[in-house]
XYZ file of C-alpha atoms in Angstrom:
122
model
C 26.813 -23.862 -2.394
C 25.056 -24.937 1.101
C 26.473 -21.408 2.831
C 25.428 -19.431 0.035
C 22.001 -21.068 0.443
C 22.012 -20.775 4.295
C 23.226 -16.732 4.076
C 19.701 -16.587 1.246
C 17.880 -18.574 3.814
C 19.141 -15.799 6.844
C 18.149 -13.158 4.004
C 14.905 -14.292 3.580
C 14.471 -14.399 7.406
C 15.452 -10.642 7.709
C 12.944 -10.187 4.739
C 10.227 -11.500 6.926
C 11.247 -9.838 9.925
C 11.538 -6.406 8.544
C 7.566 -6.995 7.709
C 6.460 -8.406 10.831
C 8.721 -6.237 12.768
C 8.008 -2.984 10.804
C 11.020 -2.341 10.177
C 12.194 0.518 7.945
C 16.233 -0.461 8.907
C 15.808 -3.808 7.902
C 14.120 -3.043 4.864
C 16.814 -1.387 3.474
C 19.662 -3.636 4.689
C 17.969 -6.805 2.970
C 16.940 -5.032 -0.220
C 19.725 -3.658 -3.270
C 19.292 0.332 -3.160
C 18.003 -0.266 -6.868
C 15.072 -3.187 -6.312
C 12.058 -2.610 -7.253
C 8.670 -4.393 -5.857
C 6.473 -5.063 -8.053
C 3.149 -6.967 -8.318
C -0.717 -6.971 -8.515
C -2.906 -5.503 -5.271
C -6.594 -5.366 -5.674
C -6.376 -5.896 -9.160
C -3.933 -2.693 -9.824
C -0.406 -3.112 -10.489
C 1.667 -1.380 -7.798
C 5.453 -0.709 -8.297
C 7.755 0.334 -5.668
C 11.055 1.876 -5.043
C 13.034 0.153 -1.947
C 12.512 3.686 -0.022
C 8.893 3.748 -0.895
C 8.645 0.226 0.384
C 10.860 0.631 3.294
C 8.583 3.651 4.242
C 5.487 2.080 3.832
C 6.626 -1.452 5.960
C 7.571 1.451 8.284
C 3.922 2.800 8.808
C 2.286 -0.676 9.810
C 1.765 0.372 13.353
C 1.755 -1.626 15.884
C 3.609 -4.289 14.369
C 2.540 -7.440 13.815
C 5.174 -8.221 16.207
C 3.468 -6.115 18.481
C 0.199 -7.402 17.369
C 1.897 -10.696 18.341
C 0.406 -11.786 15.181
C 1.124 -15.709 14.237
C 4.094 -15.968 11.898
C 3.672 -17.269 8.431
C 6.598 -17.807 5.901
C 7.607 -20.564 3.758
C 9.883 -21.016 1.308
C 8.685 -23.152 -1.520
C 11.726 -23.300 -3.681
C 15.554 -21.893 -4.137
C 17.943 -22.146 -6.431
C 21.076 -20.797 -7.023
C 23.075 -20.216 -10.124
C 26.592 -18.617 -9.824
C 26.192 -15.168 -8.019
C 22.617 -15.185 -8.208
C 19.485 -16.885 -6.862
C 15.645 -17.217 -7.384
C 13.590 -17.804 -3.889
C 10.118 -18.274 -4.000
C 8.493 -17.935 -0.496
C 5.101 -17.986 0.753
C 4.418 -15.266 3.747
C 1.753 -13.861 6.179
C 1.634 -9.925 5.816
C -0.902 -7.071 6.981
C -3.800 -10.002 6.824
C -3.081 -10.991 3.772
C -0.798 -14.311 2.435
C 1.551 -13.781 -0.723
C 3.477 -15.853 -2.569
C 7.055 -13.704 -3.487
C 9.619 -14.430 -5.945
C 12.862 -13.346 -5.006
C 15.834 -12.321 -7.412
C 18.603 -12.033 -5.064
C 21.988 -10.870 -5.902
C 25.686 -11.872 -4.245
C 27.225 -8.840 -3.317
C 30.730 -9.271 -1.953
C 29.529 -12.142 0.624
C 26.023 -10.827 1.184
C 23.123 -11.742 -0.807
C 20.601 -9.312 -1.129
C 17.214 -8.860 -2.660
C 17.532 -7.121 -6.149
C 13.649 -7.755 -6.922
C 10.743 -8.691 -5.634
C 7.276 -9.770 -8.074
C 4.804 -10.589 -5.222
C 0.927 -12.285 -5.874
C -1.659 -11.713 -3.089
C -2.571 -15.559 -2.706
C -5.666 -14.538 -0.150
């Protein structure tokens, strides 16, 4: 149970990173070909394929990497059940701060994101 939480815990990570990295790659390698991102933005509900989303992380230029932006990212809870897992993290992204849940789903020995519901916190 502790590595399956510590490989979630180095997904998450990659999740961040392919944000503050703008990273189209990394997108896609943390996220199931079939997730879908899905959640509230300015009061209108926005749904996402992973290339959509991968594309759009992709067009944040520079980087908040670049930007050398202060990192934000927290995660508030995770738990695992079987070959699946709920995270719920809290992260910094394009001046805004969201709290994410995370379905995540073991594939093989990788876990990777099969949804994401996000709320814009501020």
């Amino acid at each position: 149970m502790s590595e399956d939480k510590n490989k979630i815990s180095e997904a998450i990570q990659l999740y961040f990173d392919s944000m503050y990295e703008s990273s189209e790659e990394k997108v896609r390698q943390v996220f199931h070909k079939d997730a879908k991102i899905t959640g509230y933005m300015q009061g209108s509900l926005m749904e996402q394929s992973v290339d959509s989303f991968a594309k759009f992380v992709a067009s944040q230029t520079p980087s908040a990497a670049e930007k050398n932006e202060e990192k934000l990212l927290e995660t508030l809870s995770l738990e695992v059940v079987g070959s699946t897992a709920v995270a719920r993290v809290r992260d910094g992204y394009i001046g805004m701060v969201f709290q994410d849940t995370l379905s995540f789903l073991k594939i093989g020995d990788d876990w990777v994101i099969y949804n994401k519901l996000f709320h814009v916190e501020s």
